[in-house]
Amino acid sequence: MIIIGELINSTRKVMREAMKEGNVDYIQDIAKKQDEGGADYIDVNAGAFVQQETKYLLWLVEKVQEVVDKPLTLDSPSPEALEAAIKTHRGTPMINSITAEKERYGKIMPLVREYNAKVIGLCMDDKGMPETAEERLNIAEKLLNDLDRDGVPLENVFLDPLIKPIAVNGEYGMQALDTIEGITRLGTGAHITCGLSNISYGLPSRALLNQAFIVLAMGRGLDSAIIDPLDNNLVSLVLAAEVLLNRDPYGTNYIKASREGKLAK
Ligand code: THG
C-alpha cells in the first residue's frame, strides 16, 4: 500500500496557524512523525493562502525536505504553484492533481511529462463531479488514454475516484467501491488512491468508518490512500489487510512491523 500522509494541509486549522507563524519546528515534527508512521509520500497543501499559495507551498517543500527523505505530494490545482514547487523539490514528486478538465489537463500534463512526475488523476471533467460509478469509470478511461497518448507511463498515474460523504448519500460508498473495481479490471498498471476520510464526513466515530472503508476498498483494488499515518489503528489494519489479500508475501512487512512493536492489538 502506498501511503500518502495528509497532515501538512492548510485546510487544517492547526497547520494553517503553524504556516502563518512560520512554526518550522511543528511542521517538521509532523513531517518526521508521518515518515516514521509509514508514509511513502508526504502531501503538502497551501491552498488556504489564496494569493500567496506559491510562496507558502515552496516554503513547505523546502522545510519538509530538510528533515524527510520521502518524496512529496504537491497538492494544488494551480499550474503556477505546481511548477514552482516541482523546481524546488529534490527528486521526483507526485503532482496532486490533474483532471480530465480540458484547461487543467492542458496545463498540468506537460509538467508531469517534463519532470517525469507521479500524478494523481481525479475522476472529474468539465461537467464537474460525476454522479455514478459508470461516469467516473468513463472519465478514468479517458484520462488513462490521454496520458498514455501523451507519453506518461501509466505506472506513474494514481487514479482518484473522488470520495463523497456517505452522510450525504448512502450510495456514495458503493459508487466509490464499484469505481475502484472497474479501474482495477482495466488492468492498465495505473494505481488507485483516494482521500479516504471524505467518506465519514458528518458522521460520529469517523475513524471507525474510515477503517471499515479502507479494507473494503483494498479488497476491490485500492493500492494507495491519502490518510493520517499517525493513526496506528488504521496503519495496522492496512498491514493486516495486505497479508490477507496476499499483497505482502509471507507476511514479511506485517511480521517486521510486529517485531518493531508497531502493530495495534
Ligand atoms: N483527493 C486528493 N487529494 C486530496 C483529497 C482527495 N487532498 C486533500 C484531502 N482530499 C485529503 N487530505 C485531508 C487532510 C486533512 C484532513 C482531511 C483530508 C483532516 N480533516 C479533518 C476534518 O475533515 O474534520 C480535520 C480538519 C481540521 O483539522 O480543521 O484532517 O480526496 N487527490
PDB file of C-alpha atoms and ligand atoms in Angstrom:
ATOM      1  CA  MET A   1       0.000   0.000   0.000  1.00  0.00           C
ATOM      2  CA  ILE A   2       1.388   3.387  -0.970  1.00  0.00           C
ATOM      3  CA  ILE A   3       0.555   5.706   1.926  1.00  0.00           C
ATOM      4  CA  ILE A   4       0.328   9.463   1.409  1.00  0.00           C
ATOM      5  CA  GLY A   5       0.470  11.422   4.687  1.00  0.00           C
ATOM      6  CA  GLU A   6      -2.301  14.042   4.752  1.00  0.00           C
ATOM      7  CA  LEU A   7      -1.462  16.168   7.799  1.00  0.00           C
ATOM      8  CA  ILE A   8       0.506  19.072   6.265  1.00  0.00           C
ATOM      9  CA  ASN A   9      -2.585  20.683   4.809  1.00  0.00           C
ATOM     10  CA  SER A  10      -3.539  24.340   5.193  1.00  0.00           C
ATOM     11  CA  THR A  11      -7.254  23.463   5.386  1.00  0.00           C
ATOM     12  CA  ARG A  12      -6.440  22.127   8.890  1.00  0.00           C
ATOM     13  CA  LYS A  13      -6.610  24.959  11.398  1.00  0.00           C
ATOM     14  CA  VAL A  14      -3.529  23.922  13.436  1.00  0.00           C
ATOM     15  CA  MET A  15      -1.451  23.646  10.301  1.00  0.00           C
ATOM     16  CA  ARG A  16      -2.697  26.925   8.828  1.00  0.00           C
ATOM     17  CA  GLU A  17      -1.707  28.725  12.057  1.00  0.00           C
ATOM     18  CA  ALA A  18       1.702  26.997  12.074  1.00  0.00           C
ATOM     19  CA  MET A  19       2.303  28.103   8.478  1.00  0.00           C
ATOM     20  CA  LYS A  20       1.224  31.679   9.216  1.00  0.00           C
ATOM     21  CA  GLU A  21       3.509  31.878  12.235  1.00  0.00           C
ATOM     22  CA  GLY A  22       6.405  30.197  10.415  1.00  0.00           C
ATOM     23  CA  ASN A  23       6.426  27.468  13.080  1.00  0.00           C
ATOM     24  CA  VAL A  24       9.064  25.328  11.358  1.00  0.00           C
ATOM     25  CA  ASP A  25       9.573  23.012  14.364  1.00  0.00           C
ATOM     26  CA  TYR A  26       5.920  21.973  14.488  1.00  0.00           C
ATOM     27  CA  ILE A  27       5.681  21.314  10.745  1.00  0.00           C
ATOM     28  CA  GLN A  28       8.972  19.422  10.618  1.00  0.00           C
ATOM     29  CA  ASP A  29       7.929  17.333  13.632  1.00  0.00           C
ATOM     30  CA  ILE A  30       4.677  16.313  11.897  1.00  0.00           C
ATOM     31  CA  ALA A  31       6.651  15.543   8.731  1.00  0.00           C
ATOM     32  CA  LYS A  32       9.047  13.252  10.629  1.00  0.00           C
ATOM     33  CA  LYS A  33       6.227  11.526  12.505  1.00  0.00           C
ATOM     34  CA  GLN A  34       4.381  10.800   9.249  1.00  0.00           C
ATOM     35  CA  ASP A  35       7.598   9.414   7.774  1.00  0.00           C
ATOM     36  CA  GLU A  36       8.119   7.125  10.804  1.00  0.00           C
ATOM     37  CA  GLY A  37       4.419   6.193  10.767  1.00  0.00           C
ATOM     38  CA  GLY A  38       4.850   4.630   7.342  1.00  0.00           C
ATOM     39  CA  ALA A  39       4.099   7.401   4.842  1.00  0.00           C
ATOM     40  CA  ASP A  40       5.637   6.798   1.406  1.00  0.00           C
ATOM     41  CA  TYR A  41       4.807  10.346   0.305  1.00  0.00           C
ATOM     42  CA  ILE A  42       4.118  13.485   2.360  1.00  0.00           C
ATOM     43  CA  ASP A  43       1.275  15.631   0.983  1.00  0.00           C
ATOM     44  CA  VAL A  44       1.812  19.401   1.205  1.00  0.00           C
ATOM     45  CA  ASN A  45      -1.073  21.826   0.655  1.00  0.00           C
ATOM     46  CA  ALA A  46      -1.017  25.629   0.960  1.00  0.00           C
ATOM     47  CA  GLY A  47      -4.320  26.236  -0.833  1.00  0.00           C
ATOM     48  CA  ALA A  48      -5.841  28.239   2.039  1.00  0.00           C
ATOM     49  CA  PHE A  49      -3.392  31.082   1.284  1.00  0.00           C
ATOM     50  CA  VAL A  50      -5.159  32.098  -1.887  1.00  0.00           C
ATOM     51  CA  GLN A  51      -2.966  34.979  -3.070  1.00  0.00           C
ATOM     52  CA  GLN A  52       0.243  33.557  -1.593  1.00  0.00           C
ATOM     53  CA  GLU A  53      -0.162  29.873  -2.295  1.00  0.00           C
ATOM     54  CA  THR A  54       3.033  29.572  -4.335  1.00  0.00           C
ATOM     55  CA  LYS A  55       5.139  31.258  -1.674  1.00  0.00           C
ATOM     56  CA  TYR A  56       3.792  29.041   1.124  1.00  0.00           C
ATOM     57  CA  LEU A  57       3.989  25.860  -0.955  1.00  0.00           C
ATOM     58  CA  LEU A  58       7.653  26.479  -1.806  1.00  0.00           C
ATOM     59  CA  TRP A  59       8.388  27.123   1.838  1.00  0.00           C
ATOM     60  CA  LEU A  60       6.687  23.839   2.803  1.00  0.00           C
ATOM     61  CA  VAL A  61       8.644  21.858   0.200  1.00  0.00           C
ATOM     62  CA  GLU A  62      11.898  23.317   1.459  1.00  0.00           C
ATOM     63  CA  LYS A  63      11.192  22.840   5.171  1.00  0.00           C
ATOM     64  CA  VAL A  64       9.766  19.306   4.876  1.00  0.00           C
ATOM     65  CA  GLN A  65      12.622  18.107   2.660  1.00  0.00           C
ATOM     66  CA  GLU A  66      15.131  19.378   5.239  1.00  0.00           C
ATOM     67  CA  VAL A  67      14.014  16.606   7.606  1.00  0.00           C
ATOM     68  CA  VAL A  68      12.465  13.836   5.478  1.00  0.00           C
ATOM     69  CA  ASP A  69      13.870  11.865   2.541  1.00  0.00           C
ATOM     70  CA  LYS A  70      10.478  10.747   1.208  1.00  0.00           C
ATOM     71  CA  PRO A  71       9.109  12.430  -1.916  1.00  0.00           C
ATOM     72  CA  LEU A  72       6.274  14.935  -1.538  1.00  0.00           C
ATOM     73  CA  THR A  73       2.781  15.050  -2.996  1.00  0.00           C
ATOM     74  CA  LEU A  74       2.238  18.605  -4.229  1.00  0.00           C
ATOM     75  CA  ASP A  75      -1.448  19.282  -3.514  1.00  0.00           C
ATOM     76  CA  SER A  76      -2.652  22.166  -5.675  1.00  0.00           C
ATOM     77  CA  PRO A  77      -4.822  22.765  -8.734  1.00  0.00           C
ATOM     78  CA  SER A  78      -2.607  25.724  -9.758  1.00  0.00           C
ATOM     79  CA  PRO A  79      -0.126  25.041 -12.589  1.00  0.00           C
ATOM     80  CA  GLU A  80       1.976  28.039 -11.467  1.00  0.00           C
ATOM     81  CA  ALA A  81       2.248  26.861  -7.853  1.00  0.00           C
ATOM     82  CA  LEU A  82       2.946  23.298  -9.014  1.00  0.00           C
ATOM     83  CA  GLU A  83       5.711  24.243 -11.419  1.00  0.00           C
ATOM     84  CA  ALA A  84       7.484  26.384  -8.840  1.00  0.00           C
ATOM     85  CA  ALA A  85       7.180  23.616  -6.237  1.00  0.00           C
ATOM     86  CA  ILE A  86       8.471  20.922  -8.625  1.00  0.00           C
ATOM     87  CA  LYS A  87      11.544  23.033  -9.372  1.00  0.00           C
ATOM     88  CA  THR A  88      12.281  23.389  -5.665  1.00  0.00           C
ATOM     89  CA  HIS A  89      11.613  19.710  -4.897  1.00  0.00           C
ATOM     90  CA  ARG A  90      14.604  17.340  -4.705  1.00  0.00           C
ATOM     91  CA  GLY A  91      13.935  14.061  -6.519  1.00  0.00           C
ATOM     92  CA  THR A  92      10.684  13.131  -8.240  1.00  0.00           C
ATOM     93  CA  PRO A  93       7.464  14.483  -6.691  1.00  0.00           C
ATOM     94  CA  MET A  94       3.849  13.442  -7.103  1.00  0.00           C
ATOM     95  CA  ILE A  95       1.506  16.057  -8.539  1.00  0.00           C
ATOM     96  CA  ASN A  96      -1.915  16.235  -6.821  1.00  0.00           C
ATOM     97  CA  SER A  97      -3.655  16.626  -9.163  1.00  0.00           C
ATOM     98  CA  ILE A  98      -4.690  16.542 -12.807  1.00  0.00           C
ATOM     99  CA  THR A  99      -8.274  16.078 -14.071  1.00  0.00           C
ATOM    100  CA  ALA A 100      -9.942  15.500 -17.425  1.00  0.00           C
ATOM    101  CA  GLU A 101     -10.951  19.189 -17.499  1.00  0.00           C
ATOM    102  CA  LYS A 102      -9.578  20.498 -20.793  1.00  0.00           C
ATOM    103  CA  GLU A 103      -7.782  23.557 -19.496  1.00  0.00           C
ATOM    104  CA  ARG A 104      -6.364  21.913 -16.356  1.00  0.00           C
ATOM    105  CA  TYR A 105      -5.222  18.857 -18.310  1.00  0.00           C
ATOM    106  CA  GLY A 106      -3.547  21.035 -20.925  1.00  0.00           C
ATOM    107  CA  LYS A 107      -1.580  22.978 -18.329  1.00  0.00           C
ATOM    108  CA  ILE A 108      -0.622  20.188 -15.945  1.00  0.00           C
ATOM    109  CA  MET A 109       0.115  17.267 -18.298  1.00  0.00           C
ATOM    110  CA  PRO A 110       3.228  18.996 -19.733  1.00  0.00           C
ATOM    111  CA  LEU A 111       4.598  19.344 -16.172  1.00  0.00           C
ATOM    112  CA  VAL A 112       4.015  15.649 -15.494  1.00  0.00           C
ATOM    113  CA  ARG A 113       5.846  14.767 -18.694  1.00  0.00           C
ATOM    114  CA  GLU A 114       8.708  17.238 -18.400  1.00  0.00           C
ATOM    115  CA  TYR A 115       9.583  16.226 -14.826  1.00  0.00           C
ATOM    116  CA  ASN A 116       8.630  12.539 -15.174  1.00  0.00           C
ATOM    117  CA  ALA A 117       6.457  13.088 -12.098  1.00  0.00           C
ATOM    118  CA  LYS A 118       3.935  10.782 -10.491  1.00  0.00           C
ATOM    119  CA  VAL A 119       0.432  12.216 -10.813  1.00  0.00           C
ATOM    120  CA  ILE A 120      -2.968  11.817  -9.175  1.00  0.00           C
ATOM    121  CA  GLY A 121      -5.801  11.916 -11.721  1.00  0.00           C
ATOM    122  CA  LEU A 122      -9.181  12.955 -10.300  1.00  0.00           C
ATOM    123  CA  CYS A 123     -12.232  11.382 -11.921  1.00  0.00           C
ATOM    124  CA  MET A 124     -13.807  14.662 -12.978  1.00  0.00           C
ATOM    125  CA  ASP A 125     -14.153  16.605 -16.220  1.00  0.00           C
ATOM    126  CA  ASP A 126     -15.692  19.836 -17.496  1.00  0.00           C
ATOM    127  CA  LYS A 127     -19.123  18.557 -16.479  1.00  0.00           C
ATOM    128  CA  GLY A 128     -17.956  18.589 -12.840  1.00  0.00           C
ATOM    129  CA  MET A 129     -18.104  15.813 -10.257  1.00  0.00           C
ATOM    130  CA  PRO A 130     -19.715  12.738 -11.799  1.00  0.00           C
ATOM    131  CA  GLU A 131     -22.759  11.169 -10.125  1.00  0.00           C
ATOM    132  CA  THR A 132     -22.417   7.468 -10.949  1.00  0.00           C
ATOM    133  CA  ALA A 133     -19.659   4.841 -10.899  1.00  0.00           C
ATOM    134  CA  GLU A 134     -20.091   4.423 -14.650  1.00  0.00           C
ATOM    135  CA  GLU A 135     -19.434   8.126 -15.320  1.00  0.00           C
ATOM    136  CA  ARG A 136     -16.382   8.016 -13.046  1.00  0.00           C
ATOM    137  CA  LEU A 137     -15.049   4.977 -14.867  1.00  0.00           C
ATOM    138  CA  ASN A 138     -15.550   6.658 -18.255  1.00  0.00           C
ATOM    139  CA  ILE A 139     -13.551   9.655 -17.075  1.00  0.00           C
ATOM    140  CA  ALA A 140     -10.855   7.363 -15.640  1.00  0.00           C
ATOM    141  CA  GLU A 141     -10.554   5.617 -19.014  1.00  0.00           C
ATOM    142  CA  LYS A 142     -10.334   8.912 -20.858  1.00  0.00           C
ATOM    143  CA  LEU A 143      -7.632  10.192 -18.509  1.00  0.00           C
ATOM    144  CA  LEU A 144      -5.624   6.983 -18.908  1.00  0.00           C
ATOM    145  CA  ASN A 145      -5.980   7.089 -22.687  1.00  0.00           C
ATOM    146  CA  ASP A 146      -4.939  10.722 -22.895  1.00  0.00           C
ATOM    147  CA  LEU A 147      -1.985  10.353 -20.514  1.00  0.00           C
ATOM    148  CA  ASP A 148      -0.791   7.258 -22.381  1.00  0.00           C
ATOM    149  CA  ARG A 149      -1.120   9.070 -25.734  1.00  0.00           C
ATOM    150  CA  ASP A 150       0.857  11.985 -24.289  1.00  0.00           C
ATOM    151  CA  GLY A 151       3.706   9.714 -23.207  1.00  0.00           C
ATOM    152  CA  VAL A 152       3.061   9.429 -19.468  1.00  0.00           C
ATOM    153  CA  PRO A 153       3.839   5.894 -18.180  1.00  0.00           C
ATOM    154  CA  LEU A 154       0.626   4.619 -16.579  1.00  0.00           C
ATOM    155  CA  GLU A 155       2.519   3.188 -13.590  1.00  0.00           C
ATOM    156  CA  ASN A 156       3.168   6.835 -12.668  1.00  0.00           C
ATOM    157  CA  VAL A 157      -0.576   7.557 -12.563  1.00  0.00           C
ATOM    158  CA  PHE A 158      -2.763   7.295  -9.433  1.00  0.00           C
ATOM    159  CA  LEU A 159      -6.475   7.497 -10.235  1.00  0.00           C
ATOM    160  CA  ASP A 160      -8.724   9.001  -7.540  1.00  0.00           C
ATOM    161  CA  PRO A 161     -12.443   8.120  -7.749  1.00  0.00           C
ATOM    162  CA  LEU A 162     -13.220  11.211  -5.594  1.00  0.00           C
ATOM    163  CA  ILE A 163     -14.849  10.035  -2.397  1.00  0.00           C
ATOM    164  CA  LYS A 164     -18.010  11.836  -1.286  1.00  0.00           C
ATOM    165  CA  PRO A 165     -19.547  11.662   2.222  1.00  0.00           C
ATOM    166  CA  ILE A 166     -21.794   8.696   2.889  1.00  0.00           C
ATOM    167  CA  ALA A 167     -23.803  11.053   5.168  1.00  0.00           C
ATOM    168  CA  VAL A 168     -24.925  12.972   2.064  1.00  0.00           C
ATOM    169  CA  ASN A 169     -25.998   9.917   0.068  1.00  0.00           C
ATOM    170  CA  GLY A 170     -25.947   6.297   1.191  1.00  0.00           C
ATOM    171  CA  GLU A 171     -24.892   5.202  -2.308  1.00  0.00           C
ATOM    172  CA  TYR A 172     -21.588   7.108  -2.275  1.00  0.00           C
ATOM    173  CA  GLY A 173     -19.663   4.267  -0.627  1.00  0.00           C
ATOM    174  CA  MET A 174     -20.762   1.665  -3.168  1.00  0.00           C
ATOM    175  CA  GLN A 175     -20.163   4.128  -6.017  1.00  0.00           C
ATOM    176  CA  ALA A 176     -16.561   4.596  -4.957  1.00  0.00           C
ATOM    177  CA  LEU A 177     -16.035   0.849  -4.458  1.00  0.00           C
ATOM    178  CA  ASP A 178     -17.524  -0.006  -7.865  1.00  0.00           C
ATOM    179  CA  THR A 179     -15.312   2.640  -9.489  1.00  0.00           C
ATOM    180  CA  ILE A 180     -12.223   1.197  -7.800  1.00  0.00           C
ATOM    181  CA  GLU A 181     -13.089  -2.294  -9.006  1.00  0.00           C
ATOM    182  CA  GLY A 182     -13.774  -1.030 -12.523  1.00  0.00           C
ATOM    183  CA  ILE A 183     -10.398   0.708 -12.702  1.00  0.00           C
ATOM    184  CA  THR A 184      -8.678  -2.406 -11.326  1.00  0.00           C
ATOM    185  CA  ARG A 185     -10.309  -4.539 -14.024  1.00  0.00           C
ATOM    186  CA  LEU A 186      -8.916  -2.284 -16.770  1.00  0.00           C
ATOM    187  CA  GLY A 187      -5.534  -3.797 -15.874  1.00  0.00           C
ATOM    188  CA  THR A 188      -3.547  -0.812 -17.122  1.00  0.00           C
ATOM    189  CA  GLY A 189      -0.948  -0.787 -14.338  1.00  0.00           C
ATOM    190  CA  ALA A 190      -2.205   2.551 -13.021  1.00  0.00           C
ATOM    191  CA  HIS A 191      -2.501   2.860  -9.235  1.00  0.00           C
ATOM    192  CA  ILE A 192      -5.685   3.802  -7.384  1.00  0.00           C
ATOM    193  CA  THR A 193      -5.676   6.258  -4.478  1.00  0.00           C
ATOM    194  CA  CYS A 194      -8.254   8.352  -2.608  1.00  0.00           C
ATOM    195  CA  GLY A 195      -8.773  10.911   0.128  1.00  0.00           C
ATOM    196  CA  LEU A 196     -10.181   8.280   2.436  1.00  0.00           C
ATOM    197  CA  SER A 197     -11.603  10.399   5.246  1.00  0.00           C
ATOM    198  CA  ASN A 198     -14.112  12.183   2.982  1.00  0.00           C
ATOM    199  CA  ILE A 199     -16.292   9.075   3.301  1.00  0.00           C
ATOM    200  CA  SER A 200     -17.003   9.622   7.022  1.00  0.00           C
ATOM    201  CA  TYR A 201     -17.595  13.378   6.987  1.00  0.00           C
ATOM    202  CA  GLY A 202     -20.596  14.350   9.127  1.00  0.00           C
ATOM    203  CA  LEU A 203     -20.915  11.028  10.985  1.00  0.00           C
ATOM    204  CA  PRO A 204     -19.782  10.023  14.516  1.00  0.00           C
ATOM    205  CA  SER A 205     -16.716   7.831  15.174  1.00  0.00           C
ATOM    206  CA  ARG A 206     -15.208   8.769  11.847  1.00  0.00           C
ATOM    207  CA  ALA A 207     -12.080   6.688  12.457  1.00  0.00           C
ATOM    208  CA  LEU A 208     -14.217   3.547  12.580  1.00  0.00           C
ATOM    209  CA  LEU A 209     -15.864   4.262   9.225  1.00  0.00           C
ATOM    210  CA  ASN A 210     -12.509   5.128   7.668  1.00  0.00           C
ATOM    211  CA  GLN A 211     -11.104   1.813   8.899  1.00  0.00           C
ATOM    212  CA  ALA A 212     -14.011  -0.248   7.557  1.00  0.00           C
ATOM    213  CA  PHE A 213     -13.913   1.590   4.243  1.00  0.00           C
ATOM    214  CA  ILE A 214     -10.196   1.210   3.598  1.00  0.00           C
ATOM    215  CA  VAL A 215     -10.442  -2.574   3.990  1.00  0.00           C
ATOM    216  CA  LEU A 216     -13.426  -2.763   1.632  1.00  0.00           C
ATOM    217  CA  ALA A 217     -11.619  -0.566  -0.889  1.00  0.00           C
ATOM    218  CA  MET A 218      -8.395  -2.584  -0.691  1.00  0.00           C
ATOM    219  CA  GLY A 219     -10.459  -5.685  -1.430  1.00  0.00           C
ATOM    220  CA  ARG A 220     -11.577  -4.034  -4.678  1.00  0.00           C
ATOM    221  CA  GLY A 221      -8.044  -2.992  -5.676  1.00  0.00           C
ATOM    222  CA  LEU A 222      -7.187   0.262  -3.885  1.00  0.00           C
ATOM    223  CA  ASP A 223      -3.380   0.252  -3.571  1.00  0.00           C
ATOM    224  CA  SER A 224      -2.755   3.746  -2.185  1.00  0.00           C
ATOM    225  CA  ALA A 225      -4.529   6.193   0.129  1.00  0.00           C
ATOM    226  CA  ILE A 226      -4.211   9.715   1.482  1.00  0.00           C
ATOM    227  CA  ILE A 227      -4.500   9.144   5.235  1.00  0.00           C
ATOM    228  CA  ASP A 228      -3.252  10.109   8.681  1.00  0.00           C
ATOM    229  CA  PRO A 229      -0.154   7.902   9.160  1.00  0.00           C
ATOM    230  CA  LEU A 230      -0.186   8.735  12.887  1.00  0.00           C
ATOM    231  CA  ASP A 231      -3.400   6.715  13.255  1.00  0.00           C
ATOM    232  CA  ASN A 232      -1.808   3.461  14.378  1.00  0.00           C
ATOM    233  CA  ASN A 233      -5.069   1.507  14.240  1.00  0.00           C
ATOM    234  CA  LEU A 234      -5.575   2.480  10.620  1.00  0.00           C
ATOM    235  CA  VAL A 235      -1.998   1.740   9.542  1.00  0.00           C
ATOM    236  CA  SER A 236      -2.048  -1.609  11.394  1.00  0.00           C
ATOM    237  CA  LEU A 237      -5.289  -2.530   9.663  1.00  0.00           C
ATOM    238  CA  VAL A 238      -3.756  -1.721   6.283  1.00  0.00           C
ATOM    239  CA  LEU A 239      -0.794  -4.026   7.049  1.00  0.00           C
ATOM    240  CA  ALA A 240      -3.183  -6.787   8.165  1.00  0.00           C
ATOM    241  CA  ALA A 241      -5.344  -6.425   5.029  1.00  0.00           C
ATOM    242  CA  GLU A 242      -2.234  -6.638   2.822  1.00  0.00           C
ATOM    243  CA  VAL A 243      -1.409 -10.050   4.314  1.00  0.00           C
ATOM    244  CA  LEU A 244      -4.993 -11.261   3.885  1.00  0.00           C
ATOM    245  CA  LEU A 245      -5.049 -10.139   0.235  1.00  0.00           C
ATOM    246  CA  ASN A 246      -1.676 -11.827  -0.389  1.00  0.00           C
ATOM    247  CA  ARG A 247      -0.115  -8.487  -1.236  1.00  0.00           C
ATOM    248  CA  ASP A 248       2.525  -8.987   1.459  1.00  0.00           C
ATOM    249  CA  PRO A 249       4.142 -12.335   0.587  1.00  0.00           C
ATOM    250  CA  TYR A 250       4.876 -14.461   3.696  1.00  0.00           C
ATOM    251  CA  GLY A 251       3.607 -11.526   5.773  1.00  0.00           C
ATOM    252  CA  THR A 252       7.124 -10.092   5.688  1.00  0.00           C
ATOM    253  CA  ASN A 253       6.092  -6.486   6.287  1.00  0.00           C
ATOM    254  CA  TYR A 254       3.455  -7.462   8.815  1.00  0.00           C
ATOM    255  CA  ILE A 255       5.877  -9.562  10.872  1.00  0.00           C
ATOM    256  CA  LYS A 256       8.565  -6.880  10.687  1.00  0.00           C
ATOM    257  CA  ALA A 257       6.103  -4.252  11.972  1.00  0.00           C
ATOM    258  CA  SER A 258       5.101  -6.619  14.766  1.00  0.00           C
ATOM    259  CA  ARG A 259       8.725  -7.211  15.825  1.00  0.00           C
ATOM    260  CA  GLU A 260       9.248  -3.465  15.909  1.00  0.00           C
ATOM    261  CA  GLY A 261       6.232  -3.147  18.228  1.00  0.00           C
ATOM    262  CA  LYS A 262       4.375  -1.068  15.653  1.00  0.00           C
ATOM    263  CA  LEU A 263       1.159  -3.116  15.321  1.00  0.00           C
ATOM    264  CA  ALA A 264      -2.056  -2.311  17.190  1.00  0.00           C
ATOM    265  CA  LYS A 265      -3.547  -5.140  19.260  1.00  0.00           C
TER     266      LYS A 265
HETATM  267  N1  THG B   1      -8.112  13.532  -3.153  1.00  0.00           N
HETATM  268  C1  THG B   1      -6.892  14.051  -3.452  1.00  0.00           C
HETATM  269  N2  THG B   1      -6.275  14.951  -2.663  1.00  0.00           N
HETATM  270  C2  THG B   1      -6.890  15.402  -1.534  1.00  0.00           C
HETATM  271  C3  THG B   1      -8.157  14.906  -1.182  1.00  0.00           C
HETATM  272  C4  THG B   1      -8.776  13.937  -2.026  1.00  0.00           C
HETATM  273  N3  THG B   1      -6.259  16.324  -0.751  1.00  0.00           N
HETATM  274  C5  THG B   1      -6.966  16.921   0.356  1.00  0.00           C
HETATM  275  C6  THG B   1      -7.923  15.941   1.003  1.00  0.00           C
HETATM  276  N4  THG B   1      -8.755  15.341  -0.019  1.00  0.00           N
HETATM  277  C7  THG B   1      -7.152  14.849   1.745  1.00  0.00           C
HETATM  278  N5  THG B   1      -6.438  15.409   2.829  1.00  0.00           N
HETATM  279  C8  THG B   1      -7.003  15.668   4.090  1.00  0.00           C
HETATM  280  C9  THG B   1      -6.235  16.337   5.012  1.00  0.00           C
HETATM  281  C10 THG B   1      -6.711  16.571   6.295  1.00  0.00           C
HETATM  282  C11 THG B   1      -7.987  16.167   6.620  1.00  0.00           C
HETATM  283  C12 THG B   1      -8.759  15.501   5.698  1.00  0.00           C
HETATM  284  C13 THG B   1      -8.267  15.249   4.415  1.00  0.00           C
HETATM  285  C14 THG B   1      -8.470  16.435   8.002  1.00  0.00           C
HETATM  286  N6  THG B   1      -9.751  16.744   8.155  1.00  0.00           N
HETATM  287  C15 THG B   1     -10.425  16.899   9.444  1.00  0.00           C
HETATM  288  C16 THG B   1     -11.907  17.038   9.138  1.00  0.00           C
HETATM  289  O1  THG B   1     -12.299  16.869   7.985  1.00  0.00           O
HETATM  290  O2  THG B   1     -12.667  17.242  10.052  1.00  0.00           O
HETATM  291  C17 THG B   1      -9.915  17.990  10.318  1.00  0.00           C
HETATM  292  C18 THG B   1      -9.949  19.394   9.792  1.00  0.00           C
HETATM  293  C19 THG B   1      -9.186  20.371  10.732  1.00  0.00           C
HETATM  294  O3  THG B   1      -8.286  19.949  11.446  1.00  0.00           O
HETATM  295  O4  THG B   1      -9.533  21.547  10.721  1.00  0.00           O
HETATM  296  O5  THG B   1      -7.710  16.374   8.956  1.00  0.00           O
HETATM  297  O6  THG B   1      -9.895  13.449  -1.782  1.00  0.00           O
HETATM  298  N7  THG B   1      -6.281  13.604  -4.552  1.00  0.00           N
END
